[in-house]
Coordinates of N, CA and C in Angstrom, one line a residue:
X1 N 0.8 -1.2 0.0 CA 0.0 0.0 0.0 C 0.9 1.2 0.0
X2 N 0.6 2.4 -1.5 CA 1.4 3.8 -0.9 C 1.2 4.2 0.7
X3 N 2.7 4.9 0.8 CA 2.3 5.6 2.4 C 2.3 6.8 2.1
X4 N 1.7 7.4 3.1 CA 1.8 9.1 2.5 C 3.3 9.7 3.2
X5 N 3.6 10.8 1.8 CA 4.6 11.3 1.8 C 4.9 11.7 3.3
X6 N 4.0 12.9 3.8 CA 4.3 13.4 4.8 C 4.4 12.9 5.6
X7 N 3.6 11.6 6.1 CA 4.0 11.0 7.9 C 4.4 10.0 7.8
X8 N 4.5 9.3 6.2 CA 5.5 7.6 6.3 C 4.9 6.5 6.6
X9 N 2.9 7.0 6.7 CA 2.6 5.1 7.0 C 1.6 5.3 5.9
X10 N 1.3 4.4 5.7 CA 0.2 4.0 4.9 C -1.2 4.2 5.4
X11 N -2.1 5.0 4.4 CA -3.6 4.6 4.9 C -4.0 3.5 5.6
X12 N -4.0 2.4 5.2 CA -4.2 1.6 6.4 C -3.6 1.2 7.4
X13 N -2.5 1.4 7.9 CA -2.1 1.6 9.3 C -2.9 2.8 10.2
X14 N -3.0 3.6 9.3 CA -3.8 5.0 10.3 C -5.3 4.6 10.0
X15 N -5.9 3.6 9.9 CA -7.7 3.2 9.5 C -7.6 2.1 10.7
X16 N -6.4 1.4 10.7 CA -6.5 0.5 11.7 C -6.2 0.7 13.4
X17 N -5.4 1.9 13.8 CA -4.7 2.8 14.6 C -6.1 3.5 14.9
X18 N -6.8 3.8 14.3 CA -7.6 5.3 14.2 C -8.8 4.0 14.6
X19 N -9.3 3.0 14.4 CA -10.3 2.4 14.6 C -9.9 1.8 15.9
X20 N -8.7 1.3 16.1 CA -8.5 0.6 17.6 C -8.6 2.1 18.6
X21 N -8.2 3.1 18.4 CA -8.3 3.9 19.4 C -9.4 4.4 19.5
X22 N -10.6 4.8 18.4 CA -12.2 4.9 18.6 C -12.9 3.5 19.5
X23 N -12.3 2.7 19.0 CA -13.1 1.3 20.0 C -12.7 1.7 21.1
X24 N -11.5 1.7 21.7 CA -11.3 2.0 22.8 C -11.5 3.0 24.1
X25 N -11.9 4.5 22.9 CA -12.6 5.2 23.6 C -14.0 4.7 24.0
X26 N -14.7 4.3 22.9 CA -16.1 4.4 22.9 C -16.3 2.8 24.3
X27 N -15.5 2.0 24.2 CA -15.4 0.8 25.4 C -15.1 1.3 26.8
X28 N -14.5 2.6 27.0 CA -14.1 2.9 27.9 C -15.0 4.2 28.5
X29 N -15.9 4.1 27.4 CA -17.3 5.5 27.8 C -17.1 7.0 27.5
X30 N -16.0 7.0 27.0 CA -15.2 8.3 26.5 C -16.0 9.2 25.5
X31 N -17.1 8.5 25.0 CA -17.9 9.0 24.2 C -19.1 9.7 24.5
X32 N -18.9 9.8 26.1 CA -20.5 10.1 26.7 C -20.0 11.2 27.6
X33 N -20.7 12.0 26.9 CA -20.0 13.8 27.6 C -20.2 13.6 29.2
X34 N -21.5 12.7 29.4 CA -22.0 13.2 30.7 C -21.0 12.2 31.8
X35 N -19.9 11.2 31.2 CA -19.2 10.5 32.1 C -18.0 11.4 32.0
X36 N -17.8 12.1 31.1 CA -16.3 12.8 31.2 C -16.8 14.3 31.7
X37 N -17.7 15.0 32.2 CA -18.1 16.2 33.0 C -18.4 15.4 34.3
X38 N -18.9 14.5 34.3 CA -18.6 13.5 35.4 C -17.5 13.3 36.3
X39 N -16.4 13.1 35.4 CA -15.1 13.2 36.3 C -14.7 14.5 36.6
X40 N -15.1 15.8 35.6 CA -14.6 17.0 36.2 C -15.2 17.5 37.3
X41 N -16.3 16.6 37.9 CA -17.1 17.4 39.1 C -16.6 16.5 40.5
X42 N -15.3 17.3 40.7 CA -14.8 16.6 42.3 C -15.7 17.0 43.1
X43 N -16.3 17.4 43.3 CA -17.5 18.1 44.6 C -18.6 17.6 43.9
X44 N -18.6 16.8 43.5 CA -20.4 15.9 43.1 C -20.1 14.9 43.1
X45 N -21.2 14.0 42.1 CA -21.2 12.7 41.6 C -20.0 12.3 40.8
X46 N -18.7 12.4 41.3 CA -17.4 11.9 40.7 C -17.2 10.7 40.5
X47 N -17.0 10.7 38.4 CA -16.9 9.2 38.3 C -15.4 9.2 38.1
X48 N -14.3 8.1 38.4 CA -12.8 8.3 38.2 C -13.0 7.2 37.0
X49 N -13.9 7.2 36.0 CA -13.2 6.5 34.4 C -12.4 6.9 33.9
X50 N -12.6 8.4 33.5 CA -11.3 8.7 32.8 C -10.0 8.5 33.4
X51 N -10.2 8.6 35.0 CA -8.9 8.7 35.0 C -7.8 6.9 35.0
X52 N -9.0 5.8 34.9 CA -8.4 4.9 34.6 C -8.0 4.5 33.1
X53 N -8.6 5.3 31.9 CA -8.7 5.4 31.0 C -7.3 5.8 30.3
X54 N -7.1 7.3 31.0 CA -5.9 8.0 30.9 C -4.9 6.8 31.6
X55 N -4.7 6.5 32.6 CA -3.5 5.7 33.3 C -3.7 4.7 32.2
X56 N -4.1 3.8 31.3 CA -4.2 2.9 30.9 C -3.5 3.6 29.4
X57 N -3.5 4.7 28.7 CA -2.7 4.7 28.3 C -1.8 5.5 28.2
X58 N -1.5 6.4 29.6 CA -0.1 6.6 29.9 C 1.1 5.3 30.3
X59 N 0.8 4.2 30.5 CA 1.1 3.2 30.9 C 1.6 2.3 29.3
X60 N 0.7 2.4 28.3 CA 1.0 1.8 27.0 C 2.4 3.0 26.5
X61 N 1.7 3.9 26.7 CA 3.2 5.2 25.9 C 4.6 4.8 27.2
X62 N 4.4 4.8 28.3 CA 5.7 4.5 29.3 C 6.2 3.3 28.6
X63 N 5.9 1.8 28.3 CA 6.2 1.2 27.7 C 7.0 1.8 26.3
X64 N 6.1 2.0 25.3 CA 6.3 2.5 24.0 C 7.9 3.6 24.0
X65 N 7.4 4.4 25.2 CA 8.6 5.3 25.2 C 10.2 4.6 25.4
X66 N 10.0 3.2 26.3 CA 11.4 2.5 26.5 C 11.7 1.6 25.2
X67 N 10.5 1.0 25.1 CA 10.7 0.1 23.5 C 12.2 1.1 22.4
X68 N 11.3 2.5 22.1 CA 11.2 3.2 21.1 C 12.5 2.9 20.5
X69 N 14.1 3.8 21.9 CA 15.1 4.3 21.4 C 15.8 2.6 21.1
X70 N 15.3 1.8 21.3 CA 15.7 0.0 20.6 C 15.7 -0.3 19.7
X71 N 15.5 0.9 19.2 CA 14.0 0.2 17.5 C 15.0 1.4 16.4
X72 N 15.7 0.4 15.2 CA 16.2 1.1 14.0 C 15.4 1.8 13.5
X73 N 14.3 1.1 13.0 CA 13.2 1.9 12.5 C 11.8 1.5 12.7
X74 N 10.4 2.1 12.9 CA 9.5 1.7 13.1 C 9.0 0.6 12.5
X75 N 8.2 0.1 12.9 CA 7.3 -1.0 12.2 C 6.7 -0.4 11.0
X76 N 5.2 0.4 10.9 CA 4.8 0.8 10.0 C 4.8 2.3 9.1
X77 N 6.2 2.6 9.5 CA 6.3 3.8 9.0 C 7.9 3.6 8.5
X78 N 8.4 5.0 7.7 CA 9.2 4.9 7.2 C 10.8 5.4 8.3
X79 N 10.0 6.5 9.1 CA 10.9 7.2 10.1 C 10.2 7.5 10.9
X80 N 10.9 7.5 12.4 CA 10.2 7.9 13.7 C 9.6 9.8 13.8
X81 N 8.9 9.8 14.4 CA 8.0 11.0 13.8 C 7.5 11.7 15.2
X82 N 9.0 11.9 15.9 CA 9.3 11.8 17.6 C 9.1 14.1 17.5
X83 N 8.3 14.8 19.2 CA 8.2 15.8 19.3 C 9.7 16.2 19.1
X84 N 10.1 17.2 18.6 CA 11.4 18.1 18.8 C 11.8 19.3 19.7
X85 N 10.8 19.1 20.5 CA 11.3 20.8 21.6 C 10.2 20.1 22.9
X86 N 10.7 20.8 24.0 CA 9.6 21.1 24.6 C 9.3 22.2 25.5
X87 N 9.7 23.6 24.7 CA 9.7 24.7 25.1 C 7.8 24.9 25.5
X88 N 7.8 25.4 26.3 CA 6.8 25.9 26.9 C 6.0 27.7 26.8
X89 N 5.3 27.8 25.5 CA 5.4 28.9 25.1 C 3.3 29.3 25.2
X90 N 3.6 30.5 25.6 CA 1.8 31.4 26.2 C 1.0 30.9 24.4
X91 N 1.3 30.5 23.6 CA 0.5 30.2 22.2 C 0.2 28.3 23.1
X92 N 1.1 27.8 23.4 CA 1.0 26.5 24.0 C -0.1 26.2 25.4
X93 N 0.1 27.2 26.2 CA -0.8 27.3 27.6 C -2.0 27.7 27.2
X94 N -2.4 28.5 26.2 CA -3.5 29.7 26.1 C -4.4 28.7 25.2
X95 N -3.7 28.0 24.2 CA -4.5 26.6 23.2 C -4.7 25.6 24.5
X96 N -3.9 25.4 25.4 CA -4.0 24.1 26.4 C -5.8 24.9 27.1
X97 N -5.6 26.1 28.0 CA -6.6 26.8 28.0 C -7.5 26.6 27.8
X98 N -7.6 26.9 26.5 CA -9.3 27.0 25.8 C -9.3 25.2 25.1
X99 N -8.8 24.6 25.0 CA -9.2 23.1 25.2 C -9.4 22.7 26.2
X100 N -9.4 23.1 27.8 CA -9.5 22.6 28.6 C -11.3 22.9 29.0
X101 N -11.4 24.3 28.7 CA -12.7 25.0 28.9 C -13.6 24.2 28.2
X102 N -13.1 24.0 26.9 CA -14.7 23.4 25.7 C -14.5 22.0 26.1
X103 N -13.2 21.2 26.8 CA -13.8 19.9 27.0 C -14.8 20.3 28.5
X104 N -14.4 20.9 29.1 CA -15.2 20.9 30.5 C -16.9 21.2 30.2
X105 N -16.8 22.3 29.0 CA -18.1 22.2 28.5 C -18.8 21.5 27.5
X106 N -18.3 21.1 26.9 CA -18.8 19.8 26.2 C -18.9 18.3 26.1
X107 N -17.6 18.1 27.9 CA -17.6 17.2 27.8 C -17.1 15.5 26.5
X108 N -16.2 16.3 25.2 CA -15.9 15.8 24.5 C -14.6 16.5 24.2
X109 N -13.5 15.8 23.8 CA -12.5 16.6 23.2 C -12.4 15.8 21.8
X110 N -11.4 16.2 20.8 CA -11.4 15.6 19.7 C -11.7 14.3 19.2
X111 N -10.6 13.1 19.5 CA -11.0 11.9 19.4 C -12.6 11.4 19.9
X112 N -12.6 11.6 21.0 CA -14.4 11.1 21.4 C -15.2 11.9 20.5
X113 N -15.2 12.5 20.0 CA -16.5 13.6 19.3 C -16.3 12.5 17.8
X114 N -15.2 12.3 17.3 CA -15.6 11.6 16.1 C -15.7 10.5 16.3
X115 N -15.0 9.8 17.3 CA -16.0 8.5 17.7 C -16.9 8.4 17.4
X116 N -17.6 9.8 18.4 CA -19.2 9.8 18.8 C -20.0 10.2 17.6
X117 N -19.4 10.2 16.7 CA -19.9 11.1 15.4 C -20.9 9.3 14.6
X118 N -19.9 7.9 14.6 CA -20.4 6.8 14.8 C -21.7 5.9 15.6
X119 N -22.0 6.7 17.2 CA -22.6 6.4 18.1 C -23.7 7.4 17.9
X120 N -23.9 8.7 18.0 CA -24.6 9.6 18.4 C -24.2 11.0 17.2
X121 N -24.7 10.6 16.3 CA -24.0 11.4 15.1 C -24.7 12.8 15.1
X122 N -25.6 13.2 15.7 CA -26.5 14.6 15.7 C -26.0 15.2 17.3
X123 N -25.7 14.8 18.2 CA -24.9 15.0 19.2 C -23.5 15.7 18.9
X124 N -22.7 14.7 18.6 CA -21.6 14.6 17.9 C -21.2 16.1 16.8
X125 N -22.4 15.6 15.8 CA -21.8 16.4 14.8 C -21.5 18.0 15.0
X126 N -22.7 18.4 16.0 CA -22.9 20.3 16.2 C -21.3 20.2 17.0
X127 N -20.3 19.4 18.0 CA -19.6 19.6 18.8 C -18.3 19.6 17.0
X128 N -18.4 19.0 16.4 CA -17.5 18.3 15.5 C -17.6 19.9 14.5
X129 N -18.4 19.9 14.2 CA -18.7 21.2 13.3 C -17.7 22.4 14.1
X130 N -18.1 22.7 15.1 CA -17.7 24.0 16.3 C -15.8 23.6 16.4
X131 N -15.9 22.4 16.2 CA -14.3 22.6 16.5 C -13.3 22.6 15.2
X132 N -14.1 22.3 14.2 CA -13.4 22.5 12.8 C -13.3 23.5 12.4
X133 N -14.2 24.8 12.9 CA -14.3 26.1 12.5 C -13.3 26.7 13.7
X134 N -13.6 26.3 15.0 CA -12.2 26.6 15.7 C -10.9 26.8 15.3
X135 N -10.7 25.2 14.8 CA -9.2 25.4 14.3 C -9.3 26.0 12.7
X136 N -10.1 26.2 11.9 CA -9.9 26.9 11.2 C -10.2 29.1 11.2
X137 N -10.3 29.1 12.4 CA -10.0 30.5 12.8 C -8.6 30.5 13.3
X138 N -8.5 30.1 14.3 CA -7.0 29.5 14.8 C -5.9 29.8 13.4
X139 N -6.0 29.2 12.6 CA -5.5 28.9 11.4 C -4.7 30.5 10.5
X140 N -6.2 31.1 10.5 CA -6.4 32.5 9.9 C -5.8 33.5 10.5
X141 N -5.4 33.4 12.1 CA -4.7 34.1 12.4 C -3.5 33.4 13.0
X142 N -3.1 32.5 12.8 CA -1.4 31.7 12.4 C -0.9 32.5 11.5
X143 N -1.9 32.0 9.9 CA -1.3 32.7 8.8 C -0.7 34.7 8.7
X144 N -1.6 35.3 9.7 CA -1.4 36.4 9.9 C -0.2 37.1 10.7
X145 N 0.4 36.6 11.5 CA 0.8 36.8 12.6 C 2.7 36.3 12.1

């Protein structure tokens, strides 16, 4: 199968990748706003899924992270495709920010919303819609700046 130029794997590694990590969410409830505003309410009915959700795969990347520097070259890609900085910059905090607010209010951040786009597609879609015009404002003033 061609891979694409820019990331080095092939469409179907990212169909396969992209579907194991939607099962996953949607198995782990990730897809249901009202269990992930759930966990944000420590002074209520606090459910701690996410946060076994999250440990389960900070726990696959802790692995993954020691595997990595072993490995000549990836399995399904052509080159490792590893962050380069980890400067900490107010464009970095201010996007962390306002993702932190619209998942608290929507109770979805990216991956679950297109999960959910499969489960609950008229739900889904208004949150899915709202954040593609997000990043495409975002975008418009990238280009500007």
């Amino acid at each position: 199968m061609k891979r694409d130029a820019s990331s080095g794997h092939s469409p179907l590694t990212a169909l396969v990748a992209g579907t194991l990590f939607g099962a996953g969410l949607a198995m782990g409830g990730m897809t249901d706003p009202a269990r992930v505003r759930s966990f944000l309410d420590l002074f209520g009915d606090w459910d701690p899924t996410l946060a076994f959700v999250m440990g389960g795969a900070v726990l696959v990347m802790a692995i993954a992270w020691r595997i990595q520097p072993r490995m000549v070259e990836p399995l399904f890609a052509d080159k490792f495709a590893l962050p380069g900085t980890s400067d900490l910059t107010s464009r970095l905090v201010l996007g962390s920010a306002l993702f932190g607010i619209g998942w608290g209010i929507a109770g979805l951040c990216p991956g679950p919303a297109i999960a959910s786009l499969a489960l609950r597609p008229s739900s889904a879609a208004i949150f899915v819609v709202a954040m593609i015009a997000g990043m495409t404002i975002a975008r418009m003033f990238e280009k500007e700046a």
